[in-house]
């Protein structure tokens, strides 16, 4: 757990093999290392980036000690835990501000590159603001009338292609799924030759054909010799793509439609594109003779490269710039990172192996499409796509965070997989009505999860995530709280108290010696006063839900302990981090190992946590 300031940064080493009992070695299956490393978010600034790189380079696979005193060993040659997956949970600087920093460091740091081997990067990939549109002609002389299709793809086809088929419409599919309406308006007019520029306003003849606006991305055109004087031997086809967004009136539940506002002229122009086709008649003397349209040479296209305002749109391109690592010894040639859109329209990402699984549980399709619609509207409103970042709807940005679930299994003799450990990371998810129980439980879909071993408290424990129902419905034994109260007031006292209330026991039900619940705070200053007022962590530990395991006072039992990361010197360029090891005993009961210190500003990297009282 890295001190992410007001943001999040977590590195998870997850055992993927049957480690057995009491072992202190690194078990392997063939050449497969026993641990998979995951990075969940990068934090907001260079201090977290420095900490991440240091951990990747320095610390290899963790191992349990025979006694719960030590924790993590420093790496030895060959035991590095390679990063299997990097998750950028959502489009906020506090979580993913160093996404570019990590990618750019990988481009040149050969030692860091050793930790990345076909790593998967998961993130929300927005549709491009203006895709490359072009017109395609179904060139079939037997087809009358002939058909034009709008194609939308990353690269343009060769201009000499004689046969063009319908291209990838994923951009259109995604925009329509997000609630936009995509309409097309076609206009055709004659030209002197295919090589002349389009006619000027003074010499534009009447259009040959002008279609109505339609949701169809194609139209049929039949040109008779009587429609085109002999001086014209070409036709200019223009298509305008119109984007409309839903507008809900206060007086009705039905949607009306409004044009998407585009304030950058260079973007608006990309939704108007043209192509010039040659006209060939078999016999112009016959007034009903239908023209054959020739493949445009050269095409007149108003498209081009686009520099987006949001890092998330460009992540894929930045990753593509990373070098391919050449083969060395027994290590084959490989890519460093492969980008994967976290929620494709029809599928979700998952890793499912014998002893562990990693599943993307959210966002739901509804939230995902809300995110796309809100983000794209904000992008189109931006007046300069290269320098001005639009104000996105951070409510939906947070609520559409990636929700990821780690599961460890015990495999029985009949190969039945029994979950024995679950860890839930929630990003900044919360519900509009602050009902995070409905939000996250909805993300879990058909999985009924009432308890996890580890829960990353959503949205930094802000007041928006205060819902005792959620913390009663999804209980944890360990809570990770990534927040900085001096920055945004999180974690809120109401959220901390909601967690504590969910852990309460009666003196009659409490068993002396029961392992306490654990709350880990990433903020080294979690207990410090803020503006001469006690922090929320202090108020929790000294308030009505303070820890109590005294059976003699007749009070409600609250069996929990709180820990924070140690403080570092203000001149430090690397964020502090703390290590926690989770395992299971022979009865699959959770065991937690970590080391503590009583001193801030220490130099011992194995002393990770300070208890708060």
Coordinates of C-alpha atoms in Angstrom, one line a residue:
X1 CA 0.0 0.0 0.0
X2 CA 1.7 3.2 -1.2
X3 CA 1.0 6.6 0.4
X4 CA -0.9 8.0 -2.6
X5 CA -1.5 11.4 -1.0
X6 CA -5.2 12.1 -1.7
X7 CA -5.2 9.3 -4.3
X8 CA -4.7 5.5 -4.6
X9 CA -1.8 3.3 -5.5
X10 CA -1.7 -0.4 -4.6
X11 CA 0.7 -3.2 -5.7
X12 CA -0.6 -6.8 -5.1
X13 CA 1.4 -10.0 -5.3
X14 CA -1.0 -12.9 -5.6
X15 CA 0.0 -16.5 -5.2
X16 CA -1.1 -18.5 -8.2
X17 CA 0.0 -22.0 -7.2
X18 CA -0.6 -24.4 -4.3
X19 CA 1.9 -23.2 -1.8
X20 CA 1.3 -26.0 0.6
X21 CA 1.8 -25.7 4.3
X22 CA 4.6 -24.2 6.3
X23 CA 6.8 -23.6 3.3
X24 CA 9.2 -20.6 3.1
X25 CA 10.4 -21.2 -0.4
X26 CA 9.0 -20.0 -3.7
X27 CA 7.0 -22.9 -5.2
X28 CA 6.9 -23.0 -9.0
X29 CA 5.0 -25.0 -11.6
X30 CA 7.4 -25.6 -14.4
X31 CA 8.9 -22.2 -15.2
X32 CA 5.9 -20.4 -14.0
X33 CA 6.7 -18.1 -11.0
X34 CA 4.4 -18.6 -8.1
X35 CA 3.3 -15.0 -7.7
X36 CA 1.5 -12.7 -10.1
X37 CA 2.0 -9.0 -9.6
X38 CA -0.9 -6.5 -10.1
X39 CA -0.8 -2.7 -10.0
X40 CA -4.0 -1.0 -9.1
X41 CA -3.7 2.8 -9.9
X42 CA -0.6 4.9 -9.9
X43 CA -1.4 7.8 -7.6
X44 CA -1.2 11.5 -8.6
X45 CA 2.4 12.6 -8.6
X46 CA 6.1 11.7 -9.0
X47 CA 6.5 10.5 -5.4
X48 CA 4.2 7.5 -6.1
X49 CA 5.9 6.8 -9.4
X50 CA 9.3 6.7 -7.7
X51 CA 7.9 4.3 -5.0
X52 CA 6.4 2.0 -7.7
X53 CA 9.6 1.8 -9.7
X54 CA 11.6 1.1 -6.5
X55 CA 9.2 -1.7 -5.5
X56 CA 9.2 -3.3 -8.9
X57 CA 13.0 -3.2 -9.0
X58 CA 13.8 -4.1 -5.4
X59 CA 11.1 -6.4 -4.0
X60 CA 10.5 -9.8 -5.4
X61 CA 8.1 -12.6 -4.3
X62 CA 7.0 -12.4 -0.7
X63 CA 7.0 -15.4 1.6
X64 CA 5.5 -16.2 4.9
X65 CA 7.8 -16.8 7.8
X66 CA 7.3 -19.9 10.1
X67 CA 6.4 -17.4 12.9
X68 CA 4.5 -14.2 12.4
X69 CA 7.4 -11.8 13.0
X70 CA 8.9 -11.0 9.7
X71 CA 7.3 -10.2 6.4
X72 CA 9.0 -9.5 3.1
X73 CA 12.4 -10.4 1.9
X74 CA 14.4 -8.3 -0.4
X75 CA 14.7 -9.7 -3.9
X76 CA 17.3 -12.2 -5.0
X77 CA 18.3 -12.8 -8.6
X78 CA 15.5 -14.5 -10.5
X79 CA 12.7 -14.2 -8.0
X80 CA 11.1 -11.0 -9.3
X81 CA 7.4 -11.1 -9.5
X82 CA 6.5 -10.0 -13.0
X83 CA 3.6 -7.5 -13.4
X84 CA 0.8 -9.4 -15.0
X85 CA -1.7 -6.6 -15.0
X86 CA -1.9 -2.8 -14.6
X87 CA -5.4 -1.4 -13.9
X88 CA -6.2 2.3 -14.3
X89 CA -9.5 2.3 -12.4
X90 CA -11.0 5.6 -13.7
X91 CA -10.2 8.9 -15.3
X92 CA -9.1 10.9 -12.3
X93 CA -5.6 12.4 -11.6
X94 CA -5.6 11.2 -8.0
X95 CA -5.8 7.6 -9.1
X96 CA -4.0 7.6 -12.5
X97 CA -2.0 10.8 -12.7
X98 CA 1.2 8.8 -13.2
X99 CA -0.1 6.5 -16.0
X100 CA 1.9 8.3 -18.5
X101 CA 4.9 8.5 -16.2
X102 CA 5.0 4.7 -15.8
X103 CA 4.7 4.1 -19.5
X104 CA 7.4 6.6 -20.3
X105 CA 9.7 5.2 -17.7
X106 CA 9.2 1.7 -19.2
X107 CA 10.4 3.1 -22.6
X108 CA 14.0 3.6 -21.4
X109 CA 14.5 1.9 -18.1
X110 CA 15.9 -1.5 -19.0
X111 CA 15.9 -2.7 -15.4
X112 CA 12.2 -1.8 -15.0
X113 CA 11.5 -3.6 -18.2
X114 CA 12.5 -6.9 -16.6
X115 CA 9.3 -6.7 -14.5
X116 CA 7.0 -6.4 -17.5
X117 CA 6.3 -9.4 -19.7
X118 CA 3.2 -9.2 -21.9
X119 CA 1.6 -7.2 -19.2
X120 CA -2.1 -6.3 -19.6
X121 CA -3.2 -2.7 -19.1
X122 CA -6.9 -2.4 -18.2
X123 CA -8.6 1.0 -18.4
X124 CA -11.6 2.9 -19.8
X125 CA -10.9 3.7 -23.4
X126 CA -13.1 6.5 -24.7
X127 CA -14.1 6.5 -28.3
X128 CA -12.0 8.9 -30.3
X129 CA -13.4 12.4 -30.5
X130 CA -13.4 12.4 -34.3
X131 CA -12.8 9.1 -36.1
X132 CA -11.5 8.9 -39.6
X133 CA -14.6 8.8 -41.8
X134 CA -14.5 8.1 -45.5
X135 CA -16.9 7.1 -48.2
X136 CA -16.9 3.6 -49.8
X137 CA -18.5 2.7 -53.0
X138 CA -19.9 -0.8 -53.6
X139 CA -18.3 -1.2 -57.0
X140 CA -20.5 -3.7 -58.7
X141 CA -21.5 -2.9 -62.3
X142 CA -24.5 -5.2 -62.1
X143 CA -25.9 -3.3 -59.1
X144 CA -28.3 -0.5 -60.1
X145 CA -28.5 1.8 -58.3
X146 CA -25.0 1.8 -56.7
X147 CA -24.5 2.1 -53.0
X148 CA -22.3 4.4 -50.9
X149 CA -21.3 3.5 -47.4
X150 CA -19.8 5.6 -44.6
X151 CA -16.8 3.8 -43.1
X152 CA -15.3 4.7 -39.8
X153 CA -11.9 3.2 -38.9
X154 CA -8.4 4.0 -37.8
X155 CA -6.7 3.9 -41.2
X156 CA -7.9 4.8 -44.7
X157 CA -8.0 2.2 -47.4
X158 CA -5.7 2.4 -50.4
X159 CA -7.0 4.9 -52.9
X160 CA -6.6 2.3 -55.7
X161 CA -8.8 -0.3 -54.1
X162 CA -11.5 -1.3 -56.6
X163 CA -13.7 -3.2 -54.2
X164 CA -14.5 -1.8 -50.8
X165 CA -16.6 -3.6 -48.2
X166 CA -18.3 -2.2 -45.1
X167 CA -15.7 -1.4 -42.4
X168 CA -15.5 -1.6 -38.7
X169 CA -18.4 0.3 -37.1
X170 CA -17.3 -0.1 -33.5
X171 CA -17.1 3.7 -33.0
X172 CA -20.7 4.1 -34.1
X173 CA -21.8 1.1 -32.0
X174 CA -20.2 2.5 -28.9
X175 CA -21.6 6.0 -29.4
X176 CA -25.1 4.6 -30.0
X177 CA -24.8 2.3 -26.9
X178 CA -23.9 5.4 -24.9
X179 CA -27.2 7.1 -25.9
X180 CA -26.1 9.2 -28.9
X181 CA -27.9 9.2 -32.2
X182 CA -25.7 9.1 -35.3
X183 CA -27.3 10.5 -38.4
X184 CA -26.0 11.0 -41.9
X185 CA -26.8 13.6 -44.5
X186 CA -25.6 12.9 -48.1
X187 CA -25.4 15.5 -50.9
X188 CA -24.2 14.9 -54.5
X189 CA -23.4 17.4 -57.2
X190 CA -21.6 17.3 -60.6
X191 CA -18.0 18.3 -61.3
X192 CA -16.0 18.9 -64.4
X193 CA -13.4 16.3 -63.8
X194 CA -12.3 14.1 -60.9
X195 CA -9.1 16.1 -60.7
X196 CA -10.6 19.5 -60.4
X197 CA -11.3 20.9 -56.9
X198 CA -15.0 21.1 -55.9
X199 CA -17.0 23.9 -57.6
X200 CA -17.0 27.3 -56.0
X201 CA -20.1 28.9 -54.7
X202 CA -20.6 30.8 -58.0
X203 CA -20.6 27.8 -60.2
X204 CA -22.3 25.2 -58.0
X205 CA -25.0 23.5 -60.0
X206 CA -28.1 22.1 -58.4
X207 CA -27.5 18.9 -56.4
X208 CA -28.2 15.7 -58.3
X209 CA -29.6 14.1 -55.2
X210 CA -29.9 15.2 -51.6
X211 CA -31.0 12.6 -49.1
X212 CA -32.9 13.2 -45.9
X213 CA -31.1 12.8 -42.6
X214 CA -31.1 9.1 -41.8
X215 CA -29.7 6.8 -39.2
X216 CA -28.5 4.6 -42.0
X217 CA -24.8 4.9 -42.9
X218 CA -25.4 4.3 -46.6
X219 CA -27.5 5.5 -49.5
X220 CA -28.2 4.4 -53.1
X221 CA -27.6 6.6 -56.1
X222 CA -28.7 6.2 -59.6
X223 CA -27.6 8.9 -62.0
X224 CA -29.2 9.1 -65.5
X225 CA -27.5 10.9 -68.4
X226 CA -30.4 13.3 -68.6
X227 CA -29.4 14.6 -65.1
X228 CA -25.8 15.5 -65.9
X229 CA -24.8 17.8 -68.8
X230 CA -22.0 16.5 -70.9
X231 CA -19.6 19.1 -69.5
X232 CA -19.5 17.2 -66.2
X233 CA -17.6 14.0 -66.0
X234 CA -17.4 13.5 -62.2
X235 CA -19.6 13.7 -59.1
X236 CA -18.8 15.1 -55.7
X237 CA -20.4 13.1 -52.8
X238 CA -20.5 14.9 -49.4
X239 CA -21.6 13.4 -46.2
X240 CA -22.3 15.2 -42.9
X241 CA -22.4 13.1 -39.8
X242 CA -24.7 14.6 -37.2
X243 CA -24.4 13.6 -33.5
X244 CA -27.4 14.1 -31.3
X245 CA -27.7 13.6 -27.5
X246 CA -30.8 12.8 -25.4
X247 CA -32.4 15.7 -23.5
X248 CA -35.0 14.7 -20.9
X249 CA -37.7 17.3 -20.2
X250 CA -39.0 17.9 -16.7
X251 CA -42.5 17.4 -17.9
X252 CA -42.1 14.0 -19.6
X253 CA -40.0 10.9 -19.4
X254 CA -39.6 10.8 -23.2
X255 CA -36.3 11.9 -24.6
X256 CA -36.0 14.7 -27.1
X257 CA -32.8 15.2 -29.1
X258 CA -30.3 18.1 -29.4
X259 CA -27.2 18.5 -31.5
X260 CA -24.0 17.8 -29.7
X261 CA -22.3 21.1 -29.1
X262 CA -18.9 21.3 -30.9
X263 CA -16.8 24.3 -30.0
X264 CA -13.6 23.4 -31.8
X265 CA -13.9 24.1 -35.5
X266 CA -11.1 21.6 -36.4
X267 CA -13.2 18.8 -34.8
X268 CA -16.5 20.0 -36.4
X269 CA -14.8 19.9 -39.8
X270 CA -13.9 16.2 -39.3
X271 CA -17.6 15.3 -39.4
X272 CA -17.9 16.6 -42.9
X273 CA -16.1 14.6 -45.6
X274 CA -16.1 14.2 -49.3
X275 CA -15.1 12.0 -52.2
X276 CA -15.0 12.6 -55.9
X277 CA -16.0 9.8 -58.3
X278 CA -15.7 9.7 -62.1
X279 CA -18.9 9.3 -64.2
X280 CA -18.9 6.8 -67.1
X281 CA -21.9 6.4 -69.4
X282 CA -22.3 3.6 -71.9
X283 CA -24.3 5.9 -74.2
X284 CA -25.0 9.5 -73.3
X285 CA -27.4 9.8 -76.2
X286 CA -29.8 7.6 -74.3
X287 CA -31.3 9.9 -71.6
X288 CA -32.1 7.0 -69.3
X289 CA -28.6 5.5 -69.4
X290 CA -27.4 5.0 -65.9
X291 CA -23.8 6.0 -65.0
X292 CA -21.2 3.8 -63.6
X293 CA -19.3 5.5 -60.8
X294 CA -15.5 5.0 -60.7
X295 CA -13.3 4.7 -57.6
X296 CA -12.3 8.2 -56.6
X297 CA -8.9 9.4 -57.7
X298 CA -7.8 11.3 -55.8
X299 CA -10.1 11.3 -52.7
X300 CA -11.0 14.6 -51.2
X301 CA -11.1 13.8 -47.5
X302 CA -11.3 16.3 -44.6
X303 CA -9.8 14.0 -42.0
X304 CA -6.5 13.9 -40.0
X305 CA -4.7 13.0 -36.8
X306 CA -6.2 14.2 -33.6
X307 CA -4.5 15.1 -30.3
X308 CA -7.0 14.6 -27.5
X309 CA -7.2 16.5 -24.3
X310 CA -7.5 13.3 -22.1
X311 CA -4.7 11.0 -21.3
X312 CA -7.1 8.1 -21.4
X313 CA -7.7 8.5 -25.1
X314 CA -4.0 8.4 -25.8
X315 CA -3.0 5.6 -23.5
X316 CA -3.2 3.0 -26.3
X317 CA -1.0 5.1 -28.6
X318 CA 1.6 5.7 -25.9
X319 CA 1.7 2.0 -25.1
X320 CA 2.2 1.2 -28.8
X321 CA 5.4 3.3 -28.7
X322 CA 7.0 1.0 -26.2
X323 CA 9.8 -1.2 -27.6
X324 CA 9.5 -4.9 -28.3
X325 CA 12.0 -6.6 -26.0
X326 CA 14.3 -8.9 -27.9
X327 CA 14.8 -12.6 -27.0
X328 CA 17.6 -13.2 -24.4
X329 CA 18.6 -16.6 -23.2
X330 CA 15.5 -18.5 -22.3
X331 CA 13.3 -15.4 -22.4
X332 CA 11.4 -15.1 -25.7
X333 CA 10.8 -11.8 -27.4
X334 CA 7.8 -10.1 -25.9
X335 CA 5.8 -6.9 -25.6
X336 CA 5.9 -4.9 -22.4
X337 CA 2.3 -4.0 -22.1
X338 CA -0.8 -4.8 -24.2
X339 CA -3.7 -2.4 -23.8
X340 CA -7.2 -3.9 -23.2
X341 CA -10.5 -1.9 -23.0
X342 CA -11.9 -3.0 -19.6
X343 CA -15.6 -3.3 -20.7
X344 CA -16.1 -4.1 -24.3
X345 CA -19.7 -3.9 -25.4
X346 CA -20.2 -7.6 -25.3
X347 CA -17.6 -9.0 -22.8
X348 CA -15.7 -8.4 -19.6
X349 CA -12.1 -9.2 -18.8
X350 CA -11.2 -12.0 -16.4
X351 CA -8.2 -14.3 -15.4
X352 CA -9.4 -17.7 -14.3
X353 CA -6.8 -20.2 -13.1
X354 CA -6.8 -23.3 -10.9
X355 CA -5.9 -21.6 -7.6
X356 CA -6.9 -18.0 -8.2
X357 CA -9.0 -15.7 -10.3
X358 CA -9.2 -12.0 -11.1
X359 CA -12.5 -10.6 -12.2
X360 CA -13.7 -7.2 -13.4
X361 CA -17.1 -6.9 -11.6
X362 CA -17.9 -3.4 -12.8
X363 CA -18.9 -0.9 -13.9
X364 CA -22.3 -2.0 -15.1
X365 CA -23.1 -1.4 -18.8
X366 CA -25.5 1.4 -17.7
X367 CA -22.8 3.2 -15.8
X368 CA -20.2 2.5 -18.5
X369 CA -22.5 4.0 -21.2
X370 CA -23.3 7.0 -19.0
X371 CA -19.6 7.5 -18.6
X372 CA -19.0 7.4 -22.3
X373 CA -21.9 9.8 -23.1
X374 CA -20.9 12.3 -20.3
X375 CA -17.2 12.3 -21.3
X376 CA -17.8 12.7 -25.0
X377 CA -20.2 15.6 -24.5
X378 CA -17.6 17.3 -22.4
X379 CA -14.9 16.7 -25.0
X380 CA -16.9 18.1 -27.8
X381 CA -17.6 21.2 -25.8
X382 CA -13.9 21.9 -25.3
X383 CA -12.8 24.9 -27.5
X384 CA -9.3 23.5 -28.0
X385 CA -8.7 19.8 -28.1
X386 CA -4.9 20.1 -27.7
X387 CA -4.5 22.4 -24.7
X388 CA -7.8 22.8 -22.8
X389 CA -9.0 20.0 -20.7
X390 CA -12.8 19.9 -20.4
X391 CA -14.5 19.6 -17.1
X392 CA -15.9 16.1 -17.1
X393 CA -18.8 14.9 -14.9
X394 CA -16.7 13.6 -12.0
X395 CA -19.8 12.1 -10.4
X396 CA -20.1 9.5 -13.2
X397 CA -16.3 9.3 -13.6
X398 CA -16.1 8.1 -10.1
X399 CA -19.2 5.9 -10.1
X400 CA -18.0 4.1 -13.2
X401 CA -14.8 3.0 -11.6
X402 CA -13.5 -0.4 -12.3
X403 CA -14.4 -2.9 -9.6
X404 CA -12.0 -5.8 -9.4
X405 CA -12.2 -8.9 -7.3
X406 CA -9.3 -11.2 -6.4
X407 CA -10.2 -14.8 -5.3
X408 CA -7.9 -17.5 -3.9
X409 CA -9.3 -21.1 -4.0
X410 CA -8.7 -24.4 -2.2
X411 CA -9.0 -27.1 -4.8
X412 CA -10.6 -30.4 -3.5
X413 CA -9.7 -33.9 -4.8
X414 CA -12.7 -33.8 -7.2
X415 CA -11.3 -30.4 -8.5
X416 CA -14.1 -28.4 -6.9
X417 CA -12.9 -24.9 -6.2
X418 CA -13.8 -23.5 -2.8
X419 CA -13.1 -19.7 -2.3
X420 CA -11.0 -19.2 0.8
X421 CA -9.9 -15.6 0.3
X422 CA -11.4 -12.6 -1.5
X423 CA -10.1 -9.1 -1.9
X424 CA -12.3 -6.3 -3.4
X425 CA -11.0 -3.1 -4.9
X426 CA -13.6 -0.5 -5.6
X427 CA -11.9 2.6 -7.0
X428 CA -14.0 5.6 -6.3
X429 CA -17.4 4.0 -6.9
X430 CA -20.5 5.3 -5.1
X431 CA -24.2 5.6 -5.9
X432 CA -26.0 8.8 -6.7
X433 CA -28.0 8.5 -3.5
X434 CA -24.9 7.6 -1.6
X435 CA -26.1 4.0 -1.5
X436 CA -22.9 2.3 -2.3
X437 CA -24.3 -1.0 -1.2
X438 CA -26.6 -1.0 -4.2
X439 CA -23.8 0.2 -6.5
X440 CA -21.2 -2.4 -5.6
X441 CA -23.6 -5.2 -5.0
X442 CA -25.0 -4.5 -8.4
X443 CA -21.5 -4.8 -9.8
X444 CA -21.1 -8.2 -8.3
X445 CA -24.1 -9.3 -10.4
X446 CA -25.0 -12.9 -9.8
X447 CA -22.2 -13.4 -7.2
X448 CA -23.6 -13.1 -3.7
X449 CA -20.7 -11.9 -1.6
X450 CA -21.3 -11.1 2.0
X451 CA -17.8 -11.1 3.3
X452 CA -14.3 -10.5 1.8
X453 CA -11.0 -10.8 3.5
X454 CA -9.8 -7.4 2.3
X455 CA -11.9 -4.4 1.2
X456 CA -10.4 -1.2 -0.4
X457 CA -12.8 1.3 1.1
X458 CA -14.5 3.1 -1.8
X459 CA -13.9 6.7 -2.8
X460 CA -11.3 7.4 0.0
X461 CA -14.0 6.8 2.6
X462 CA -15.7 10.1 1.7
X463 CA -19.1 11.1 3.1
X464 CA -20.6 9.9 -0.2
X465 CA -19.8 6.3 0.7
X466 CA -21.4 6.4 4.1
X467 CA -23.9 3.6 4.1
X468 CA -24.0 1.2 7.0
X469 CA -26.1 -1.1 4.9
X470 CA -23.1 -1.6 2.5
X471 CA -20.7 -2.3 5.3
X472 CA -23.1 -4.7 6.9
X473 CA -23.7 -6.4 3.6
X474 CA -20.1 -6.7 2.5
X475 CA -18.0 -7.3 5.6
X476 CA -14.3 -7.4 5.6
X477 CA -11.6 -8.4 8.1
X478 CA -9.1 -5.9 6.7
X479 CA -10.0 -2.4 5.4
X480 CA -7.6 -0.4 3.3
X481 CA -8.3 3.3 3.5
X482 CA -6.4 5.4 0.9
X483 CA -7.1 9.1 1.7
X484 CA -5.6 12.3 2.9
X485 CA -8.0 14.2 5.2
X486 CA -6.1 17.5 5.0
X487 CA -6.7 17.5 1.2
X488 CA -10.4 16.7 0.8
X489 CA -11.7 15.8 4.2
X490 CA -11.6 12.0 3.6
X491 CA -12.0 9.6 5.2
X492 CA -15.1 11.1 6.7
X493 CA -16.0 10.3 10.3
X494 CA -19.4 9.0 9.2
X495 CA -17.8 6.4 7.0
X496 CA -15.3 5.3 9.6
X497 CA -18.1 5.0 12.1
X498 CA -20.2 3.0 9.6
X499 CA -17.3 0.6 9.3
X500 CA -16.9 0.4 13.1
X501 CA -20.6 -0.2 13.7
X502 CA -20.6 -3.1 11.2
X503 CA -18.0 -4.8 13.4
X504 CA -19.8 -4.5 16.8
X505 CA -20.3 -7.5 19.0
X506 CA -22.0 -8.0 22.4
X507 CA -20.1 -9.0 25.5
X508 CA -22.0 -12.3 25.3
X509 CA -21.0 -13.1 21.8
X510 CA -17.4 -12.0 22.0
X511 CA -14.7 -14.6 22.4
X512 CA -11.6 -13.5 24.1
X513 CA -8.6 -13.9 21.9
X514 CA -10.5 -13.4 18.7
X515 CA -8.3 -11.7 16.1
X516 CA -9.2 -8.1 15.7
X517 CA -10.4 -6.4 12.5
X518 CA -7.7 -4.2 11.0
X519 CA -7.9 -0.8 9.4
X520 CA -4.9 0.4 7.4
X521 CA -4.6 4.1 6.6
X522 CA -2.2 5.2 3.8
X523 CA -2.0 8.7 5.2
X524 CA 1.0 9.1 7.6
X525 CA -0.7 12.1 9.1
X526 CA -4.1 10.3 9.7
X527 CA -3.9 11.0 13.4
X528 CA -2.7 14.6 13.2
X529 CA -4.9 17.6 14.0
X530 CA -6.1 19.6 11.1
X531 CA -6.7 23.3 11.6
X532 CA -6.5 22.8 15.4
X533 CA -9.2 20.2 15.2
X534 CA -8.8 16.4 15.8
X535 CA -8.7 14.3 12.7
X536 CA -11.5 11.9 11.9
X537 CA -9.3 8.9 12.7
X538 CA -8.6 10.4 16.1
X539 CA -12.3 11.1 16.7
X540 CA -13.1 7.5 15.7
X541 CA -10.6 6.0 18.1
X542 CA -11.8 8.2 21.0
X543 CA -15.5 8.5 20.2
X544 CA -18.6 6.4 20.8
X545 CA -17.4 3.5 18.6
X546 CA -13.8 3.4 19.9
X547 CA -12.1 0.0 20.2
X548 CA -13.2 -1.9 23.3
X549 CA -12.7 -5.5 24.2
X550 CA -13.3 -5.1 27.9
X551 CA -16.0 -7.6 29.0
X552 CA -16.3 -6.0 32.5
X553 CA -17.7 -2.6 31.6
X554 CA -20.8 -4.0 29.9
X555 CA -20.3 -1.9 26.7
X556 CA -20.6 -3.0 23.1
X557 CA -17.5 -4.7 21.9
X558 CA -15.6 -3.1 19.0
X559 CA -12.6 -5.4 18.3
X560 CA -10.5 -3.5 15.8
X561 CA -7.1 -1.8 15.5
X562 CA -5.9 1.0 13.3
X563 CA -2.5 1.5 11.7
X564 CA -1.0 4.2 9.5
X565 CA 2.1 4.5 7.4
X566 CA 5.2 6.2 9.0
X567 CA 6.0 9.8 8.1
X568 CA 8.9 10.5 5.9
X569 CA 11.1 13.6 5.6
X570 CA 9.5 16.4 3.6
X571 CA 12.5 16.4 1.3
X572 CA 11.9 12.8 0.3
X573 CA 11.1 12.3 -3.4
X574 CA 9.7 8.8 -2.8
X575 CA 6.3 8.0 -1.2
X576 CA 6.4 5.7 1.8
X577 CA 4.7 2.3 1.4
X578 CA 3.6 -0.5 3.7
X579 CA 3.5 -4.2 3.2
X580 CA 0.8 -6.6 4.5
X581 CA 0.8 -10.3 3.9
X582 CA -2.4 -12.3 3.8
X583 CA -2.5 -16.1 4.1
X584 CA -4.5 -18.9 5.6
X585 CA -4.0 -21.5 8.3
X586 CA -4.9 -25.2 8.0
X587 CA -8.5 -24.3 8.6
X588 CA -8.5 -21.5 5.9
X589 CA -8.8 -18.9 8.6
X590 CA -7.2 -15.6 7.5
X591 CA -3.7 -14.8 8.8
X592 CA -2.2 -11.3 8.5
X593 CA 1.4 -10.5 8.9
X594 CA 3.0 -7.1 9.0
X595 CA 5.6 -5.3 11.0
X596 CA 5.2 -2.2 13.2
X597 CA 7.4 0.6 14.5
X598 CA 6.9 3.3 17.1
X599 CA 9.0 5.8 15.3
X600 CA 8.4 8.1 12.3
X601 CA 11.2 9.2 10.0
X602 CA 13.0 5.8 10.4
X603 CA 15.4 4.2 8.0
X604 CA 14.4 0.6 8.5
X605 CA 12.4 -0.4 5.4
X606 CA 11.0 -3.5 7.2
X607 CA 9.2 -1.4 9.8
X608 CA 6.1 -0.6 7.8
X609 CA 3.2 0.5 10.1
X610 CA 2.5 2.6 13.2
X611 CA -0.5 1.7 15.4
X612 CA -2.8 4.6 16.1
X613 CA -4.4 4.9 19.6

